[in-house]
Tab-separated table of N, CA and C in Angstrom:
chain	number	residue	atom	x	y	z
A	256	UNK	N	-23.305	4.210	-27.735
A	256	UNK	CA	-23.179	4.534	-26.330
A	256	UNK	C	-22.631	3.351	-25.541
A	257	UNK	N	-22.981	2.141	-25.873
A	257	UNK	CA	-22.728	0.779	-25.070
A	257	UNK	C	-21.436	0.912	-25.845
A	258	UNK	N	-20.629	0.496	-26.705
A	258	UNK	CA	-19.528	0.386	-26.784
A	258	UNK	C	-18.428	1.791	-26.031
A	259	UNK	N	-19.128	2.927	-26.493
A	259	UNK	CA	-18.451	3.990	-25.242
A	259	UNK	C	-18.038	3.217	-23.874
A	260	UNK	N	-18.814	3.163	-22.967
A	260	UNK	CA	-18.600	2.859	-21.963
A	260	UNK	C	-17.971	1.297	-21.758
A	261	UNK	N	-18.002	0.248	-22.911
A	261	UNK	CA	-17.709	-0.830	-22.830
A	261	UNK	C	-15.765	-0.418	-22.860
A	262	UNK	N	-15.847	0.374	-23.522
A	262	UNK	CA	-14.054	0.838	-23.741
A	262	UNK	C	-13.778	1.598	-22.948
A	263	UNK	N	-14.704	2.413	-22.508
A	263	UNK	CA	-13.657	3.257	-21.350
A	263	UNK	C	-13.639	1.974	-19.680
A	264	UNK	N	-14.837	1.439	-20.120
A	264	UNK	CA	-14.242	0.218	-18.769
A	264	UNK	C	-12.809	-0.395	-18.880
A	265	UNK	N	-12.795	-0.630	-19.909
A	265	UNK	CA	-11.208	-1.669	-20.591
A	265	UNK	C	-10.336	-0.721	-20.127
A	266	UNK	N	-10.335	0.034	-20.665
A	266	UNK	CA	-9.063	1.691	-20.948
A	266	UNK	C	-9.291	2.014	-18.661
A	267	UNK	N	-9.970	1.645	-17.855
A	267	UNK	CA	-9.737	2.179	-16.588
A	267	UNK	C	-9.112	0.831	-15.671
A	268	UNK	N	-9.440	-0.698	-16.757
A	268	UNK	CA	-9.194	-1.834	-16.354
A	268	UNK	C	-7.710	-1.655	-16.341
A	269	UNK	N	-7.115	-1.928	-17.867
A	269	UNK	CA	-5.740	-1.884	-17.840
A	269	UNK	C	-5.096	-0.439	-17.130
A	270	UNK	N	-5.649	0.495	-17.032
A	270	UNK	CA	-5.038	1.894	-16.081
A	270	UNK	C	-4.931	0.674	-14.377
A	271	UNK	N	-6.015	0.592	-13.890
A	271	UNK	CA	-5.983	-0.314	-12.660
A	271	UNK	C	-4.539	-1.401	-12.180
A	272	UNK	N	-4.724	-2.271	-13.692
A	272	UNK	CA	-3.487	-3.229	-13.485
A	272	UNK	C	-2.190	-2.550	-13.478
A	273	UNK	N	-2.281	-1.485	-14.527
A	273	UNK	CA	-0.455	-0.803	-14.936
A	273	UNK	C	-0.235	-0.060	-13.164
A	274	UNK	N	-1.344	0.386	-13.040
A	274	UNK	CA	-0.902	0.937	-11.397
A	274	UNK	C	-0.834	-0.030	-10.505
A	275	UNK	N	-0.913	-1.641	-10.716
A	275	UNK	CA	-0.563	-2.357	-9.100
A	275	UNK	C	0.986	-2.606	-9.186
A	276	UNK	N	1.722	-2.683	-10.319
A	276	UNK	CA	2.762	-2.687	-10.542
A	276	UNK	C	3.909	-1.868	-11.223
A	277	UNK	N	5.041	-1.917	-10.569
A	277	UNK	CA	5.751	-0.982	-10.235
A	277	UNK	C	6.997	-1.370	-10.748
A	278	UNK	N	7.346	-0.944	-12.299
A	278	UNK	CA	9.339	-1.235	-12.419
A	278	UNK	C	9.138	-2.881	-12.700
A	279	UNK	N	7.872	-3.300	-12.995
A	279	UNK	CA	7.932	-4.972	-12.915
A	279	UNK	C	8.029	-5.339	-11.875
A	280	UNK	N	7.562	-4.690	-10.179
A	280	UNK	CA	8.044	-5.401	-9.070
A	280	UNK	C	6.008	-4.901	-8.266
A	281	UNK	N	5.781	-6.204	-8.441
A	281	UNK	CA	3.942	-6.283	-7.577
A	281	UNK	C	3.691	-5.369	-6.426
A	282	UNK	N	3.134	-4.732	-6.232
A	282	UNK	CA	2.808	-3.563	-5.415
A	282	UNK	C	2.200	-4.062	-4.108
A	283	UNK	N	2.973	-3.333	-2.963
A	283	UNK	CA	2.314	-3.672	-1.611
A	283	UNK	C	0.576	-4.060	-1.345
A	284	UNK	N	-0.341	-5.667	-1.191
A	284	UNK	CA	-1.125	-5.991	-0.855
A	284	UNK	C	-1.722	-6.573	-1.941
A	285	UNK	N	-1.141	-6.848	-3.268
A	285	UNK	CA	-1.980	-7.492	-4.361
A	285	UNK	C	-1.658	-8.489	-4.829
A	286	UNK	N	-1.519	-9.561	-3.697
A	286	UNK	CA	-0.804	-10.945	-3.987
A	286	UNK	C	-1.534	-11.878	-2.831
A	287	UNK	N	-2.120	-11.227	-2.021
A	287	UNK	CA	-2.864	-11.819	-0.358
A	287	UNK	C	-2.279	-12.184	0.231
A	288	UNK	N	-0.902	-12.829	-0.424
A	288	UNK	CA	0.546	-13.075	0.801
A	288	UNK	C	1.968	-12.625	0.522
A	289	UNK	N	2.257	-11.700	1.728
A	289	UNK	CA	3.554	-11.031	1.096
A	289	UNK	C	4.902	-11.856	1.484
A	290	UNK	N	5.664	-11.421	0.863
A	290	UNK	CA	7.125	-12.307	0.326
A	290	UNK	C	7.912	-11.148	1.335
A	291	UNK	N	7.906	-9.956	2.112
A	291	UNK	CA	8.458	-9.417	3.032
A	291	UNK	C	7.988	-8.484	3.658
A	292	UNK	N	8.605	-9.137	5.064
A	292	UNK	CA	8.123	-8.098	6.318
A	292	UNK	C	8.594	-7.426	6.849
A	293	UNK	N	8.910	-6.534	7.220
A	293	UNK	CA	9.541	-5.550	7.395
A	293	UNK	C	9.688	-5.196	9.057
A	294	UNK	N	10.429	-5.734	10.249
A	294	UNK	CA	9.618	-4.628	11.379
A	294	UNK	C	10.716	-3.926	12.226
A	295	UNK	N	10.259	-2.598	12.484
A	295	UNK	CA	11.686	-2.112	13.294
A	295	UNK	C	10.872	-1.404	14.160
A	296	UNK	N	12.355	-1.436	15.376
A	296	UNK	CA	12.008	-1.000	17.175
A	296	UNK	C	13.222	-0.235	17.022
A	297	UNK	N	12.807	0.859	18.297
A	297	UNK	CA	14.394	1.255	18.890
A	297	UNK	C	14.113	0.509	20.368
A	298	UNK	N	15.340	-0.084	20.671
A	298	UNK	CA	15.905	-1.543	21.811
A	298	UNK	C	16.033	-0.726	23.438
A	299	UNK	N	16.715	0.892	22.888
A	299	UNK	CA	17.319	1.030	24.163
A	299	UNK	C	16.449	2.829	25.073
A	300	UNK	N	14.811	2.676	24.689
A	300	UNK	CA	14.029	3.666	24.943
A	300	UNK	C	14.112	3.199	26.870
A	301	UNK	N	14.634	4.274	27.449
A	301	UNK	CA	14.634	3.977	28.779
A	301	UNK	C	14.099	4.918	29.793
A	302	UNK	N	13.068	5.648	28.870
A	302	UNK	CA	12.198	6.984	29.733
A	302	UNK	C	10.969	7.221	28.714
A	303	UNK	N	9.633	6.749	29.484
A	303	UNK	CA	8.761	7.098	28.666
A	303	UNK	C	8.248	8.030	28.003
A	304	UNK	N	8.538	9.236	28.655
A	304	UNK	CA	8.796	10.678	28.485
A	304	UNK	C	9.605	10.675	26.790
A	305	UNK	N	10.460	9.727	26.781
A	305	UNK	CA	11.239	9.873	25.975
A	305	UNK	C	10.413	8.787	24.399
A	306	UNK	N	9.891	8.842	24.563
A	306	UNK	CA	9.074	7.292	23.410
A	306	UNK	C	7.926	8.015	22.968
A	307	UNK	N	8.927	8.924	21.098
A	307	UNK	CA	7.667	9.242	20.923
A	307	UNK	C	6.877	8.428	19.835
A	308	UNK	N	6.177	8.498	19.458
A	308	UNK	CA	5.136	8.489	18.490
A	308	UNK	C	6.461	8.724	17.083
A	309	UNK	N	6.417	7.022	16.045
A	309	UNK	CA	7.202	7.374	14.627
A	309	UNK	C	6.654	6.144	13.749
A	310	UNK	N	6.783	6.442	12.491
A	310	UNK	CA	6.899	5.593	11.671
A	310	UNK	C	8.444	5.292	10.684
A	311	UNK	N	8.242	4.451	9.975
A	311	UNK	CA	8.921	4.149	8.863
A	311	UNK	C	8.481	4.202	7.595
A	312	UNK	N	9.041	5.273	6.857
A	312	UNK	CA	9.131	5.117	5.421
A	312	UNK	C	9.869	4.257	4.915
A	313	UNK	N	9.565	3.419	3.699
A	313	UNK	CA	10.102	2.360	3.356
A	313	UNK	C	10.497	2.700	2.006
A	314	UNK	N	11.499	2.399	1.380
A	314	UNK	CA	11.823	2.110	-0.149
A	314	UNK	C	12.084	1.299	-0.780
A	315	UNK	N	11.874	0.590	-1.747
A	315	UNK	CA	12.042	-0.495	-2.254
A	315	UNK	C	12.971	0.025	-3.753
A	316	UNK	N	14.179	-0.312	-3.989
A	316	UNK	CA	14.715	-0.180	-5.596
A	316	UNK	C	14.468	1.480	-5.932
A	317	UNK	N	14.647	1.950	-4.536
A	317	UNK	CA	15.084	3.648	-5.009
A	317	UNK	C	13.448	4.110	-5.493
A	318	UNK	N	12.655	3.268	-5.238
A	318	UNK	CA	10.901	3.904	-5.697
A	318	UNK	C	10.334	3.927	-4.244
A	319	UNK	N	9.957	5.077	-3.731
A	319	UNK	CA	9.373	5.236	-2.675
A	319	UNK	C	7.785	4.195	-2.893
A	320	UNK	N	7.372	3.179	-1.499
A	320	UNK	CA	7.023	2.133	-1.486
A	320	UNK	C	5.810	2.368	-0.446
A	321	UNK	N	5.629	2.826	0.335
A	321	UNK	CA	5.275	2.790	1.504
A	321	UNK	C	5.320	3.267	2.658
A	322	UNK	N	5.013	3.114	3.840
A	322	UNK	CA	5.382	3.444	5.561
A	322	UNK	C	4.790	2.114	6.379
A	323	UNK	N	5.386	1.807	7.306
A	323	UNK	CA	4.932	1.261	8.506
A	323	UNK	C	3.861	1.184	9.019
A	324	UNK	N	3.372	0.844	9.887
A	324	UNK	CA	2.055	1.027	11.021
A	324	UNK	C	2.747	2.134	11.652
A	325	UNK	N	2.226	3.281	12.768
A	325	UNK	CA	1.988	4.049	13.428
A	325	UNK	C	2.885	3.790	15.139
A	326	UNK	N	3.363	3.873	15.967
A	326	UNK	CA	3.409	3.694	17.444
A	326	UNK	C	4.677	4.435	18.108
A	327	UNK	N	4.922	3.979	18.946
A	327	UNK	CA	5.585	4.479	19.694
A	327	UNK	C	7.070	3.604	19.534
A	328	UNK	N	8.243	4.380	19.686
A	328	UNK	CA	9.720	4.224	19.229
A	328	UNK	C	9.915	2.494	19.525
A	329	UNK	N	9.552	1.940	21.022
A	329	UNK	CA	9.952	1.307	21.707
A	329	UNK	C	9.169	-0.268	21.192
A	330	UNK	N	8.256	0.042	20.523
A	330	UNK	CA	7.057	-0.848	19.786
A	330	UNK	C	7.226	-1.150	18.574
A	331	UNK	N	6.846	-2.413	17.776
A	331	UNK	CA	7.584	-2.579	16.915
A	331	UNK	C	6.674	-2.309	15.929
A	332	UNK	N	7.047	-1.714	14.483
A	332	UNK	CA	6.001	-1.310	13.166
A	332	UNK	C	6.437	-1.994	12.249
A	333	UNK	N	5.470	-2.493	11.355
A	333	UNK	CA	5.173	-3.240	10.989
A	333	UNK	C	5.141	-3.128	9.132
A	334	UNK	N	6.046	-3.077	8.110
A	334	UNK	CA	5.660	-3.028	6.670
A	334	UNK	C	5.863	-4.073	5.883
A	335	UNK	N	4.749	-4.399	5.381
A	335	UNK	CA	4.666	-5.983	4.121
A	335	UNK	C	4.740	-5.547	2.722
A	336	UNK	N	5.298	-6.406	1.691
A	336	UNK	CA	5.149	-5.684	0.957
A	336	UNK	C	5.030	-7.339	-0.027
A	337	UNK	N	4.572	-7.540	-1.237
A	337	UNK	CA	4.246	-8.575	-2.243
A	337	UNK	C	5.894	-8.270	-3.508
A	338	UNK	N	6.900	-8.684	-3.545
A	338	UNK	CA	7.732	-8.215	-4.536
A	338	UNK	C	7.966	-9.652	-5.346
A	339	UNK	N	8.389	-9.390	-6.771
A	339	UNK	CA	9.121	-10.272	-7.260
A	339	UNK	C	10.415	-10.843	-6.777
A	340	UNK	N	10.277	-11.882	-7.113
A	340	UNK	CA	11.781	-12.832	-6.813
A	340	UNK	C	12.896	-12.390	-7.372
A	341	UNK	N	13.774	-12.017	-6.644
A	341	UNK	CA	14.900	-10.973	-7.288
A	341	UNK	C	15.527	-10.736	-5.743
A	342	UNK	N	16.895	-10.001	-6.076
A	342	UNK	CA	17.334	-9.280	-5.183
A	342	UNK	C	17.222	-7.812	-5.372
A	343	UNK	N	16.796	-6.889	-4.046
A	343	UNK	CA	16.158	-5.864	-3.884
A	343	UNK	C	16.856	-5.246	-2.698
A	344	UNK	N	16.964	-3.807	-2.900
A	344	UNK	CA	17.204	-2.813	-2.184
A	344	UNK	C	16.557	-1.993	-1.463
A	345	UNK	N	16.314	-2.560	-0.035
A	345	UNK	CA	15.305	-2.174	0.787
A	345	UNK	C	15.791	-0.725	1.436
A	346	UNK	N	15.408	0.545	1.982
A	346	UNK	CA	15.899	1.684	2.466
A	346	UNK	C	14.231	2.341	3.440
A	347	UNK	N	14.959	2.312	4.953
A	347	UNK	CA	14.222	2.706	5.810
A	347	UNK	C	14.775	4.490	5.574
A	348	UNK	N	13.562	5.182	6.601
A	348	UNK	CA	13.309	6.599	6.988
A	348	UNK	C	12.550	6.222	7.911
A	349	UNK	N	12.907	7.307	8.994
A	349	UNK	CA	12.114	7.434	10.510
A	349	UNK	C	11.913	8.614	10.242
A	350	UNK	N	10.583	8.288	10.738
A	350	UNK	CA	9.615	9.856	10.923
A	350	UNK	C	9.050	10.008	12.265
A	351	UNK	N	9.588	11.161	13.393
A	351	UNK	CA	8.294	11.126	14.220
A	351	UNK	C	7.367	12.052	14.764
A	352	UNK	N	6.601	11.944	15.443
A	352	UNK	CA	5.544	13.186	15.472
A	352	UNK	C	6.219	14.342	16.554
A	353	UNK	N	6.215	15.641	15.879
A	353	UNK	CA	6.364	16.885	17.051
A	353	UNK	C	5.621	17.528	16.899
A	354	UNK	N	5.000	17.180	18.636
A	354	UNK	CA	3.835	17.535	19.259
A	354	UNK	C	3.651	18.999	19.792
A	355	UNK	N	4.615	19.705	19.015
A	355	UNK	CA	4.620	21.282	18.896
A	355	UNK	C	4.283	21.764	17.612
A	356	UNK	N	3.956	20.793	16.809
A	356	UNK	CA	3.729	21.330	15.642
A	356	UNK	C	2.544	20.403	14.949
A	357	UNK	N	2.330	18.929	15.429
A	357	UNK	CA	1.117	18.856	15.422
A	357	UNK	C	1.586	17.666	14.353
A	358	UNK	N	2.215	17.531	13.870
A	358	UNK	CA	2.591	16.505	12.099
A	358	UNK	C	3.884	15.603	12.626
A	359	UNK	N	4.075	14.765	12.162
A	359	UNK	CA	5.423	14.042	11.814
A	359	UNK	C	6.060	14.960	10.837
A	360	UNK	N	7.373	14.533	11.649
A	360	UNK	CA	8.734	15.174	10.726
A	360	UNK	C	9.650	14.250	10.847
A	361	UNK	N	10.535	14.607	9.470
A	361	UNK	CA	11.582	13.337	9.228
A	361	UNK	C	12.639	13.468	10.344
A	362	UNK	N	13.068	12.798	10.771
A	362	UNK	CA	13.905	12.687	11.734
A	362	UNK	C	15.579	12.893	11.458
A	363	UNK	N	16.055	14.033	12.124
A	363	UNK	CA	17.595	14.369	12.125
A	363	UNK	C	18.246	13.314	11.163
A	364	UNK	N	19.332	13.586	10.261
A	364	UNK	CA	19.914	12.503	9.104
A	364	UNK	C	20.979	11.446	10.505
A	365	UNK	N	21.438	12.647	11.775
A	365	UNK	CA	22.537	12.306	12.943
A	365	UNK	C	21.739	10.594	13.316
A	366	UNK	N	20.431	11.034	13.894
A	366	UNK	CA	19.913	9.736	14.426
A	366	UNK	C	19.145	8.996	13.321
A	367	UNK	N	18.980	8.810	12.593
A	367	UNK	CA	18.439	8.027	11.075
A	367	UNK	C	18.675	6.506	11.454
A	368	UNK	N	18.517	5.562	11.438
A	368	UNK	CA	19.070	3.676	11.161
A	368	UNK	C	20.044	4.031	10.295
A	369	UNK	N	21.638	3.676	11.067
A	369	UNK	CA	22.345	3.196	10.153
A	369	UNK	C	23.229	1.618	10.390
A	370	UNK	N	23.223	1.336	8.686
A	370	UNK	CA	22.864	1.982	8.190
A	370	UNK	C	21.552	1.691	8.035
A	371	UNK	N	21.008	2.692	7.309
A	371	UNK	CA	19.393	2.755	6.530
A	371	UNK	C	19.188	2.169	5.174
A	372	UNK	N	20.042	0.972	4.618
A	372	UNK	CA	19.448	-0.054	3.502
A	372	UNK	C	20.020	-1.429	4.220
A	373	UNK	N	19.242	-2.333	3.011
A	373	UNK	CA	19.795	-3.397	3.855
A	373	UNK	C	19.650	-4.144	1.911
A	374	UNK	N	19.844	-4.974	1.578
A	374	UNK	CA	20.159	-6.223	0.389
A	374	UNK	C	18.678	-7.190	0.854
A	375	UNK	N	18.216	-7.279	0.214
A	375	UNK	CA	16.968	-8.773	0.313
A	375	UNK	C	16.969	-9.458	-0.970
A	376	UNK	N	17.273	-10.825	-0.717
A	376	UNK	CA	16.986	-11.683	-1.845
A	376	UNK	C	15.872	-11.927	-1.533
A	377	UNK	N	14.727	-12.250	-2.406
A	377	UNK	CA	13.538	-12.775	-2.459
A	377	UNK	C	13.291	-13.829	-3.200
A	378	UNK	N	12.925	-15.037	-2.485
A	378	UNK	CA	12.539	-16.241	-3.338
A	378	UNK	C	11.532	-16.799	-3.378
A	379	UNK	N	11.043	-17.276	-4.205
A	379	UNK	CA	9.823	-18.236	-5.050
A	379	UNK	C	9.273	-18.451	-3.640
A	380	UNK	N	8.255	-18.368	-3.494
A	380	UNK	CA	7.616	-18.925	-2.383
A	380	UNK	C	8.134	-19.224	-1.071
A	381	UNK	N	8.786	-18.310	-0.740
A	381	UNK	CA	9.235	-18.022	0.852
A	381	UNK	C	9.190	-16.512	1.324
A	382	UNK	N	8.887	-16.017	2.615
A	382	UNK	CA	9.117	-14.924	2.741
A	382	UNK	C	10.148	-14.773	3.565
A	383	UNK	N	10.158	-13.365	3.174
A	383	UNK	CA	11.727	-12.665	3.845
A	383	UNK	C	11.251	-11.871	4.826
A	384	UNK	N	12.058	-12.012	6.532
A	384	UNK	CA	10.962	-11.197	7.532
A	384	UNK	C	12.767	-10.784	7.699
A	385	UNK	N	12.416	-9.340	7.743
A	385	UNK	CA	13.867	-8.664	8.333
A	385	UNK	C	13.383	-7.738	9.570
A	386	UNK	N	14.188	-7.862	10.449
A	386	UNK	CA	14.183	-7.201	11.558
A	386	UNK	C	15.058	-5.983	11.673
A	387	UNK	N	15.043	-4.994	12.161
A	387	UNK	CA	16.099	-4.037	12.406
A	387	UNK	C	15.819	-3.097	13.978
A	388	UNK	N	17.035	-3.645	14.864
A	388	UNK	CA	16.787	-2.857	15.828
A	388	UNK	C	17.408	-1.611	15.749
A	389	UNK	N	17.326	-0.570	16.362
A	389	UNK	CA	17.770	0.631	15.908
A	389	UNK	C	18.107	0.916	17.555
A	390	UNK	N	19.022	2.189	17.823
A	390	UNK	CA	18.879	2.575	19.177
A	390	UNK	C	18.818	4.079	18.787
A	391	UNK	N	18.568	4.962	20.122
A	391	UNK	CA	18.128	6.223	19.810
A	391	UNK	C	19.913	7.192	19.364
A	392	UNK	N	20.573	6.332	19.084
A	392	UNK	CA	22.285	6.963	18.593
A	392	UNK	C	21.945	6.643	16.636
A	393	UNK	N	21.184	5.847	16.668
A	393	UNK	CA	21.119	5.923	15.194
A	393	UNK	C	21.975	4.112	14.946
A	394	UNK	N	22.798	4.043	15.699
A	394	UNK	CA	23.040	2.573	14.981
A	394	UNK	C	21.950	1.212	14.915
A	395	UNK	N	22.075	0.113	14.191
A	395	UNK	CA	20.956	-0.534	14.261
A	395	UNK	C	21.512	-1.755	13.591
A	396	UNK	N	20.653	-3.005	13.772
A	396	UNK	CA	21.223	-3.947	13.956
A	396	UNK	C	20.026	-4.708	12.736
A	397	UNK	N	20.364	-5.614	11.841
A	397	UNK	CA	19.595	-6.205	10.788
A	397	UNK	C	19.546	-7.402	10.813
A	398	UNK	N	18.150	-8.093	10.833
A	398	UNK	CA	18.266	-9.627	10.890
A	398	UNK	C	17.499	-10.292	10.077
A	399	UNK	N	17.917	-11.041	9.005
A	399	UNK	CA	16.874	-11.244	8.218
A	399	UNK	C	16.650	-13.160	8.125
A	400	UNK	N	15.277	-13.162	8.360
A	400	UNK	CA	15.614	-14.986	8.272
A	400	UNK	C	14.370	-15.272	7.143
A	401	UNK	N	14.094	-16.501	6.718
A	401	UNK	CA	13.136	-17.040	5.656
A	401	UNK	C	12.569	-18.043	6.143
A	402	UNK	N	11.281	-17.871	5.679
A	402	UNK	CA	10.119	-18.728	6.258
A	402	UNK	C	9.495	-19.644	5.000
């Protein structure tokens, strides 16, 4: 019985580790400091009426990764993520809430961030904070600096 359970601990241990990582690339929050930040606004919200409630879906290397924090268009959200040192293919999605239906929905492909990827090198012990302003036409602007 003790060796039963001594192996199925092992056998849920290594299940645990194979799931923090992803393609060989460390999974968002299992490093305590992430190597990129992610944050995007739309710049040119000029009616509050008009500022709704969205997030960002994030992709990392074509493997869906994540979303953002929660807020409003005009506010900036917020995604970290722990990756290996490599160059990586980051890809936003805007989602926002309609309040006729109660859920977030993906947002028209017309107004989307474009574009919607951007290139990140990631290196050894620096992080990568990229910015992207977006406006409500869909174009958007990418800034990425290292810390």
């Amino acid at each position: 019985m003790r060796n039963g359970v001594t192996a199925a601990l092992l056998i849920f241990s290594l299940f645990i580790f194979d799931a923090c990582t992803k393609n060989g690339k460390l999974i968002s929050g299992n490093r305590g400091k992430y190597n990129l930040v992610v944050t995007l606004y739309d710049k040119d919200i000029d009616d509050p009426a008009n500022d709704r409630r969205s997030y960002y879906e994030v992709s990392v290397d074509k493997s869906e990764f994540g979303r953002t924090t929660i807020g409003l268009e005009s506010q900036k959200k917020v995604f970290e993520a722990s990756l290996t040192p490599d160059r990586h293919l980051v890809k936003v999605e805007k989602w926002i809430l309609d309040e006729s239906l109660g859920r977030y929905i993906k947002l028209n492909n017309l107004y989307q961030p474009k574009p919607n990827f951007i290139y990140v090198n990631i290196e050894e012990g620096k992080t990568s904070r990229v910015t992207v302003e977006s406006t409500k036409y869909g174009t958007s602007v990418y800034k990425v600096t290292k810390e």
